[in-house]
């Protein structure tokens, strides 16, 4: 799945060990990765894009 945040596009995958974490990988620079937990995804507004509107 691809999401856009601050004008940059990221590929999003759930982490294998913990279902409450997501790994965001930059599409322009694949070495740039960040891991966010559920609360951080909610605060940044990405949780709604990943899980859909609830």
Coordinates of C-alpha atoms in Angstrom, one line a residue:
X1 CA 0.0 0.0 0.0
X2 CA 1.2 3.5 -0.8
X3 CA 0.5 6.6 1.3
X4 CA 1.5 10.2 1.0
X5 CA 2.7 12.3 3.9
X6 CA 4.2 15.8 3.7
X7 CA 4.4 15.5 0.0
X8 CA 6.4 12.3 0.0
X9 CA 5.2 8.8 -1.0
X10 CA 5.8 5.9 1.2
X11 CA 5.2 2.1 0.9
X12 CA 3.6 0.8 4.1
X13 CA 3.9 -2.7 5.5
X14 CA 3.0 -4.2 8.9
X15 CA 5.9 -5.4 10.9
X16 CA 6.1 -9.2 11.2
X17 CA 6.8 -9.3 14.9
X18 CA 4.3 -6.7 16.2
X19 CA 0.9 -6.1 14.6
X20 CA 0.8 -2.6 16.2
X21 CA 3.7 -1.3 14.2
X22 CA 4.1 -0.3 10.5
X23 CA 7.3 0.2 8.5
X24 CA 7.2 3.1 6.1
X25 CA 9.7 3.0 3.2
X26 CA 10.3 6.0 1.0
X27 CA 9.6 5.3 -2.7
X28 CA 12.3 7.7 -3.9
X29 CA 15.0 6.5 -1.5
X30 CA 14.3 2.9 -0.4
X31 CA 17.1 3.0 2.3
X32 CA 15.1 5.7 4.1
X33 CA 12.8 3.7 6.5
X34 CA 10.9 4.5 9.6
X35 CA 8.9 2.3 12.0
X36 CA 5.8 3.9 13.6
X37 CA 3.5 2.4 16.2
X38 CA -0.3 2.7 16.1
X39 CA -0.5 5.9 18.1
X40 CA 2.2 7.6 15.9
X41 CA 0.3 6.6 12.8
X42 CA -2.9 8.1 14.3
X43 CA -1.3 11.4 15.2
X44 CA 0.3 11.7 11.7
X45 CA -3.1 11.0 10.1
X46 CA -1.8 7.9 8.3
X47 CA -3.8 5.4 10.3
X48 CA -7.0 6.4 8.6
X49 CA -5.4 5.9 5.2
X50 CA -4.0 2.5 6.1
X51 CA -7.0 1.0 8.0
X52 CA -9.7 3.0 6.2
X53 CA -12.2 5.4 7.7
X54 CA -13.9 4.0 10.8

